[in-house]
Amino acid sequence: MMMMRLCLLATCLLVAAHASKDGSNMQLKPTKWLTASDLESVPSLNDITWERLENQPLEQGAKLIEKIYHVGQIKHDLTPSFVPSPSNVPVWIIKSNGQKVEAKLNNYVETAKAQPGFGEDEVTIVLTGLPQSSAANKKAMRKLVQAYVQKYNLQQQQKNAQEQQQQQRSSDYESTSSEEAADQWKSAKASSGDLIIIDLGSTLTNFKRYAMLDVQNTGAMIGQTLVELSNKGVPQEIIHLIGQGISAHVAGAAGNKFTAQTGHKLRRITGLDPAKALSKRPQTLGGLSRGDADFVDAIHTSAYAMGTPIRCGDVDFYPNGPSTGVPGSENVIEAVARATRYFAESVRPGSERNFPAVPANSLKQYKEKDGFGKRAYMGLQTDFDLRGDYILEVNPKSPFGQRSPAKKQASYHGVHNAQN
């Protein structure tokens, strides 16, 4: 057994060496290959739990994920096998007042269409990719829901604020500069829409299910429900599909299924820290990629842990550059959930431009004002014309966006550098 693993390791090193010669080192690559002793110490999927990953320090958890990933790449013995039953996937239809209507994946279309005004404006569908048992993910999803509720209730809130301001003026009340800064949402553009949470993450009750999730077949199942939604009168032009972690790839597969069935593409798919594919079918391309929708964007917050450094969209954002985890994340689960927190912050009225970014290949290049191209914004307001890789800096605590505009960037040097 030891000799077999050493032979496999030697083969991988040869492949890696060849890759560096043929120019593929110009792209983001996985972390370093493993030593023979590393291979020997890889635990089984049954021995890994969500609790273990949450309790391990970030770097330690990242190394564990790295080992599993590379063993799967070397041995090719992890074949996707888990597809949740539609009747077991919870769906939450969030009403404009924040109330939740519960359904299941196999009947949510009828339930959603029964809601007054559903599908008349934009429809945002979020696929969770982490279990709700995770405190970090539970908080991230709560923030995302709150942000959309605030966004879709903005018109009434602005009306109430105007009435309150009139009352304050009549009482000779003077607002402070800090209050004025905090009230930027009052002048934000009002919009309305519907939010649906498809809680795939709740079916990933253990890490083995997560690792063995059949992305393609699960995505086809989601895609079919989107076809049903379209058949009920919801045009694809108003659908924004968001996938968290492993579900970012499910979203991509769903987009492909939708296009194959209807001949049309979804308007937008957003990947919130797209995951490493721990299991996959040999010689089969999968995962989120540009072309899965009219516009595909991705936010990478744990590129060298549970996430992937590989470009997934028309535009990919790397907060603080490709790294194990963004500032403030203490474990690999929290690092994934940060992408959801960032996106939630960008949804909140008045905070749409909290995350200015510039095209660059490393955080070092960004800090030295040596990037290239024009400034853009990560999150909900990302420009659909953007292409390429963008770097930005974020804060370790909320509010995460630094908001300050980046200065003009000048040159281009061509490759990503990790964790500079």
Short mmCIF file of N, CA and C in Angstrom, two decimals, residues 36-143:
data_model
loop_
_atom_site.label_atom_id
_atom_site.label_comp_id
_atom_site.label_asym_id
_atom_site.label_seq_id
_atom_site.Cartn_x
_atom_site.Cartn_y
_atom_site.Cartn_z
N ALA A 36 4.32 11.71 1.25
CA ALA A 36 3.86 10.35 1.52
C ALA A 36 3.27 10.24 2.92
N SER A 37 3.90 10.91 3.89
CA SER A 37 3.37 10.85 5.27
C SER A 37 2.02 11.55 5.37
N ASP A 38 1.84 12.62 4.58
CA ASP A 38 0.54 13.29 4.56
C ASP A 38 -0.54 12.34 4.06
N LEU A 39 -0.20 11.61 2.99
CA LEU A 39 -1.16 10.67 2.42
C LEU A 39 -1.56 9.61 3.45
N GLU A 40 -0.58 9.14 4.21
CA GLU A 40 -0.85 8.11 5.20
C GLU A 40 -1.78 8.61 6.31
N SER A 41 -1.74 9.90 6.58
CA SER A 41 -2.48 10.44 7.72
C SER A 41 -3.86 10.98 7.35
N VAL A 42 -4.28 10.82 6.11
CA VAL A 42 -5.57 11.35 5.69
C VAL A 42 -6.69 10.55 6.35
N PRO A 43 -7.59 11.21 7.09
CA PRO A 43 -8.70 10.49 7.73
C PRO A 43 -9.78 10.14 6.71
N SER A 44 -10.64 9.21 7.07
CA SER A 44 -11.76 8.87 6.20
C SER A 44 -12.83 9.95 6.30
N LEU A 45 -13.69 10.02 5.30
CA LEU A 45 -14.76 11.02 5.31
C LEU A 45 -15.68 10.84 6.50
N ASN A 46 -15.83 9.60 6.96
CA ASN A 46 -16.70 9.33 8.12
C ASN A 46 -16.14 9.93 9.40
N ASP A 47 -14.82 10.15 9.43
CA ASP A 47 -14.19 10.68 10.65
C ASP A 47 -14.21 12.20 10.73
N ILE A 48 -14.65 12.84 9.65
CA ILE A 48 -14.68 14.31 9.62
C ILE A 48 -16.10 14.78 9.88
N THR A 49 -16.26 15.71 10.80
CA THR A 49 -17.58 16.25 11.13
C THR A 49 -17.57 17.76 10.95
N TRP A 50 -18.75 18.33 10.81
CA TRP A 50 -18.86 19.78 10.73
C TRP A 50 -18.33 20.43 12.02
N GLU A 51 -18.62 19.78 13.16
CA GLU A 51 -18.15 20.32 14.45
C GLU A 51 -16.63 20.36 14.49
N ARG A 52 -16.01 19.32 13.96
CA ARG A 52 -14.55 19.28 13.94
C ARG A 52 -13.99 20.43 13.12
N LEU A 53 -14.57 20.69 11.98
CA LEU A 53 -14.09 21.77 11.12
C LEU A 53 -14.31 23.14 11.75
N GLU A 54 -15.41 23.29 12.48
CA GLU A 54 -15.68 24.58 13.14
C GLU A 54 -14.79 24.80 14.35
N ASN A 55 -14.35 23.72 14.97
CA ASN A 55 -13.54 23.85 16.18
C ASN A 55 -12.05 23.91 15.89
N GLN A 56 -11.65 23.55 14.68
CA GLN A 56 -10.24 23.61 14.31
C GLN A 56 -9.87 25.02 13.87
N PRO A 57 -8.67 25.47 14.20
CA PRO A 57 -8.20 26.77 13.67
C PRO A 57 -8.21 26.75 12.14
N LEU A 58 -8.31 27.91 11.56
CA LEU A 58 -8.44 28.05 10.11
C LEU A 58 -7.38 27.28 9.34
N GLU A 59 -6.10 27.49 9.67
CA GLU A 59 -5.03 26.86 8.91
C GLU A 59 -5.06 25.34 9.04
N GLN A 60 -5.39 24.85 10.23
CA GLN A 60 -5.44 23.41 10.44
C GLN A 60 -6.58 22.78 9.64
N GLY A 61 -7.73 23.43 9.65
CA GLY A 61 -8.87 22.93 8.87
C GLY A 61 -8.58 22.97 7.39
N ALA A 62 -7.89 24.01 6.94
CA ALA A 62 -7.56 24.13 5.52
C ALA A 62 -6.64 23.00 5.07
N LYS A 63 -5.67 22.64 5.92
CA LYS A 63 -4.76 21.54 5.59
C LYS A 63 -5.51 20.22 5.50
N LEU A 64 -6.50 20.04 6.36
CA LEU A 64 -7.30 18.81 6.32
C LEU A 64 -8.08 18.73 5.01
N ILE A 65 -8.71 19.81 4.62
CA ILE A 65 -9.46 19.83 3.35
C ILE A 65 -8.51 19.60 2.18
N GLU A 66 -7.32 20.19 2.25
CA GLU A 66 -6.31 20.03 1.20
C GLU A 66 -5.95 18.56 1.02
N LYS A 67 -5.77 17.85 2.12
CA LYS A 67 -5.41 16.43 2.04
C LYS A 67 -6.51 15.62 1.37
N ILE A 68 -7.74 15.85 1.78
CA ILE A 68 -8.87 15.11 1.20
C ILE A 68 -8.97 15.40 -0.29
N TYR A 69 -8.82 16.66 -0.63
CA TYR A 69 -8.93 17.06 -2.04
C TYR A 69 -7.89 16.36 -2.89
N HIS A 70 -6.64 16.36 -2.45
CA HIS A 70 -5.58 15.80 -3.27
C HIS A 70 -5.62 14.28 -3.32
N VAL A 71 -6.02 13.64 -2.24
CA VAL A 71 -6.17 12.19 -2.29
C VAL A 71 -7.24 11.83 -3.31
N GLY A 72 -8.33 12.61 -3.33
CA GLY A 72 -9.37 12.37 -4.33
C GLY A 72 -8.87 12.57 -5.74
N GLN A 73 -8.01 13.58 -5.93
CA GLN A 73 -7.46 13.84 -7.26
C GLN A 73 -6.48 12.73 -7.68
N ILE A 74 -5.75 12.20 -6.71
CA ILE A 74 -4.74 11.18 -7.01
C ILE A 74 -5.38 9.82 -7.30
N LYS A 75 -6.30 9.43 -6.42
CA LYS A 75 -6.84 8.06 -6.50
C LYS A 75 -8.10 7.96 -7.35
N HIS A 76 -8.77 9.07 -7.57
CA HIS A 76 -10.01 9.09 -8.37
C HIS A 76 -11.05 8.09 -7.85
N ASP A 77 -11.10 7.91 -6.54
CA ASP A 77 -12.04 6.93 -5.98
C ASP A 77 -13.22 7.58 -5.27
N LEU A 78 -13.32 8.92 -5.35
CA LEU A 78 -14.47 9.61 -4.77
C LEU A 78 -15.43 9.98 -5.89
N THR A 79 -16.46 9.16 -6.06
CA THR A 79 -17.44 9.39 -7.10
C THR A 79 -18.71 9.95 -6.48
N PRO A 80 -19.24 11.06 -7.00
CA PRO A 80 -20.45 11.65 -6.42
C PRO A 80 -21.58 10.63 -6.34
N SER A 81 -22.24 10.60 -5.19
CA SER A 81 -23.29 9.59 -5.00
C SER A 81 -24.53 10.10 -4.27
N PHE A 82 -24.46 11.30 -3.70
CA PHE A 82 -25.59 11.79 -2.90
C PHE A 82 -26.40 12.83 -3.67
N VAL A 83 -27.68 12.56 -3.82
CA VAL A 83 -28.63 13.52 -4.38
C VAL A 83 -29.81 13.60 -3.42
N PRO A 84 -30.07 14.77 -2.83
CA PRO A 84 -31.19 14.88 -1.89
C PRO A 84 -32.53 14.70 -2.59
N SER A 85 -33.47 14.12 -1.88
CA SER A 85 -34.82 13.97 -2.42
C SER A 85 -35.53 15.31 -2.41
N PRO A 86 -36.22 15.68 -3.50
CA PRO A 86 -36.93 16.96 -3.55
C PRO A 86 -37.90 17.15 -2.39
N SER A 87 -38.46 16.06 -1.90
CA SER A 87 -39.43 16.15 -0.80
C SER A 87 -38.74 16.41 0.54
N ASN A 88 -37.40 16.30 0.56
CA ASN A 88 -36.65 16.53 1.80
C ASN A 88 -35.89 17.85 1.81
N VAL A 89 -35.99 18.61 0.72
CA VAL A 89 -35.27 19.88 0.65
C VAL A 89 -36.21 21.01 1.06
N PRO A 90 -35.95 21.66 2.21
CA PRO A 90 -36.82 22.76 2.64
C PRO A 90 -36.65 23.98 1.75
N VAL A 91 -37.75 24.66 1.52
CA VAL A 91 -37.73 25.92 0.76
C VAL A 91 -38.46 26.97 1.59
N TRP A 92 -37.87 28.14 1.65
CA TRP A 92 -38.48 29.26 2.38
C TRP A 92 -38.79 30.37 1.41
N ILE A 93 -40.03 30.75 1.35
CA ILE A 93 -40.45 31.88 0.52
C ILE A 93 -40.59 33.07 1.46
N ILE A 94 -39.74 34.06 1.28
CA ILE A 94 -39.69 35.20 2.19
C ILE A 94 -40.62 36.29 1.70
N LYS A 95 -41.61 36.62 2.49
CA LYS A 95 -42.55 37.68 2.12
C LYS A 95 -41.93 39.05 2.41
N SER A 96 -42.51 40.08 1.85
CA SER A 96 -41.93 41.42 1.96
C SER A 96 -41.87 41.92 3.40
N ASN A 97 -42.72 41.37 4.27
CA ASN A 97 -42.68 41.79 5.68
C ASN A 97 -41.74 40.93 6.50
N GLY A 98 -41.01 40.02 5.86
CA GLY A 98 -40.05 39.19 6.56
C GLY A 98 -40.59 37.84 6.99
N GLN A 99 -41.89 37.64 6.88
CA GLN A 99 -42.47 36.35 7.26
C GLN A 99 -42.05 35.28 6.25
N LYS A 100 -41.92 34.05 6.75
CA LYS A 100 -41.49 32.94 5.91
C LYS A 100 -42.65 31.98 5.66
N VAL A 101 -42.78 31.59 4.42
CA VAL A 101 -43.75 30.56 4.04
C VAL A 101 -42.94 29.31 3.70
N GLU A 102 -43.18 28.22 4.40
CA GLU A 102 -42.39 27.01 4.21
C GLU A 102 -43.00 26.11 3.14
N ALA A 103 -42.13 25.50 2.36
CA ALA A 103 -42.56 24.54 1.35
C ALA A 103 -41.44 23.51 1.20
N LYS A 104 -41.59 22.63 0.24
CA LYS A 104 -40.55 21.68 -0.13
C LYS A 104 -40.21 21.89 -1.60
N LEU A 105 -39.05 21.40 -2.00
CA LEU A 105 -38.62 21.63 -3.37
C LEU A 105 -39.61 21.09 -4.39
N ASN A 106 -40.30 20.00 -4.04
CA ASN A 106 -41.21 19.39 -5.01
C ASN A 106 -42.55 20.11 -5.13
N ASN A 107 -42.81 21.12 -4.27
CA ASN A 107 -44.08 21.84 -4.40
C ASN A 107 -43.95 23.35 -4.20
N TYR A 108 -42.70 23.87 -4.17
CA TYR A 108 -42.55 25.29 -3.85
C TYR A 108 -43.05 26.19 -4.96
N VAL A 109 -43.04 25.73 -6.22
CA VAL A 109 -43.48 26.58 -7.33
C VAL A 109 -44.94 26.97 -7.14
N GLU A 110 -45.79 25.98 -6.83
CA GLU A 110 -47.21 26.27 -6.61
C GLU A 110 -47.40 27.17 -5.40
N THR A 111 -46.62 26.91 -4.33
CA THR A 111 -46.73 27.74 -3.12
C THR A 111 -46.31 29.17 -3.39
N ALA A 112 -45.20 29.33 -4.14
CA ALA A 112 -44.71 30.67 -4.44
C ALA A 112 -45.70 31.45 -5.29
N LYS A 113 -46.23 30.81 -6.32
CA LYS A 113 -47.16 31.50 -7.21
C LYS A 113 -48.47 31.85 -6.52
N ALA A 114 -48.75 31.18 -5.40
CA ALA A 114 -49.96 31.50 -4.65
C ALA A 114 -49.81 32.79 -3.84
N GLN A 115 -48.56 33.28 -3.69
CA GLN A 115 -48.33 34.51 -2.94
C GLN A 115 -48.70 35.72 -3.81
N PRO A 116 -49.44 36.68 -3.27
CA PRO A 116 -49.86 37.85 -4.05
C PRO A 116 -48.68 38.61 -4.65
N GLY A 117 -48.72 38.83 -5.95
CA GLY A 117 -47.69 39.63 -6.62
C GLY A 117 -46.39 38.90 -6.90
N PHE A 118 -46.32 37.60 -6.60
CA PHE A 118 -45.06 36.89 -6.80
C PHE A 118 -44.69 36.87 -8.29
N GLY A 119 -43.41 37.13 -8.57
CA GLY A 119 -42.90 37.05 -9.93
C GLY A 119 -43.18 38.26 -10.78
N GLU A 120 -43.71 39.33 -10.19
CA GLU A 120 -43.96 40.55 -10.97
C GLU A 120 -42.71 41.41 -11.10
N ASP A 121 -41.78 41.25 -10.14
CA ASP A 121 -40.52 41.98 -10.17
C ASP A 121 -39.39 40.95 -10.11
N GLU A 122 -38.21 41.36 -9.69
CA GLU A 122 -37.08 40.43 -9.68
C GLU A 122 -37.31 39.29 -8.69
N VAL A 123 -36.77 38.12 -9.04
CA VAL A 123 -36.87 36.94 -8.18
C VAL A 123 -35.45 36.46 -7.86
N THR A 124 -35.10 36.46 -6.60
CA THR A 124 -33.79 36.00 -6.15
C THR A 124 -33.95 34.65 -5.48
N ILE A 125 -33.19 33.66 -5.97
CA ILE A 125 -33.26 32.30 -5.42
C ILE A 125 -31.88 31.95 -4.88
N VAL A 126 -31.81 31.63 -3.60
CA VAL A 126 -30.54 31.32 -2.94
C VAL A 126 -30.48 29.84 -2.61
N LEU A 127 -29.42 29.17 -3.06
CA LEU A 127 -29.17 27.77 -2.72
C LEU A 127 -28.12 27.72 -1.63
N THR A 128 -28.49 27.27 -0.43
CA THR A 128 -27.51 27.17 0.64
C THR A 128 -26.59 25.98 0.38
N GLY A 129 -25.36 26.05 0.90
CA GLY A 129 -24.41 24.97 0.70
C GLY A 129 -23.71 24.54 1.97
N LEU A 130 -24.16 25.10 3.11
CA LEU A 130 -23.62 24.73 4.41
C LEU A 130 -24.78 24.39 5.34
N PRO A 131 -24.55 23.52 6.31
CA PRO A 131 -25.64 23.14 7.22
C PRO A 131 -26.05 24.28 8.14
N GLN A 132 -27.33 24.31 8.50
CA GLN A 132 -27.82 25.35 9.41
C GLN A 132 -27.33 25.13 10.84
N SER A 133 -26.72 23.97 11.11
CA SER A 133 -26.15 23.73 12.43
C SER A 133 -24.93 24.61 12.68
N SER A 134 -24.36 25.16 11.62
CA SER A 134 -23.22 26.05 11.74
C SER A 134 -23.69 27.44 12.20
N ALA A 135 -23.14 27.90 13.30
CA ALA A 135 -23.52 29.22 13.81
C ALA A 135 -23.14 30.31 12.83
N ALA A 136 -21.96 30.19 12.21
CA ALA A 136 -21.51 31.21 11.26
C ALA A 136 -22.43 31.27 10.05
N ASN A 137 -22.84 30.11 9.55
CA ASN A 137 -23.70 30.10 8.38
C ASN A 137 -25.11 30.57 8.72
N LYS A 138 -25.59 30.19 9.89
CA LYS A 138 -26.93 30.62 10.32
C LYS A 138 -26.99 32.15 10.39
N LYS A 139 -25.93 32.75 10.93
CA LYS A 139 -25.89 34.21 11.02
C LYS A 139 -25.79 34.84 9.63
N ALA A 140 -24.97 34.24 8.76
CA ALA A 140 -24.80 34.78 7.41
C ALA A 140 -26.11 34.76 6.64
N MET A 141 -26.85 33.66 6.75
CA MET A 141 -28.13 33.57 6.04
C MET A 141 -29.16 34.52 6.64
N ARG A 142 -29.12 34.70 7.94
CA ARG A 142 -30.04 35.65 8.57
C ARG A 142 -29.77 37.07 8.08
N LYS A 143 -28.48 37.43 7.97
CA LYS A 143 -28.12 38.75 7.46
C LYS A 143 -28.55 38.93 6.01
#
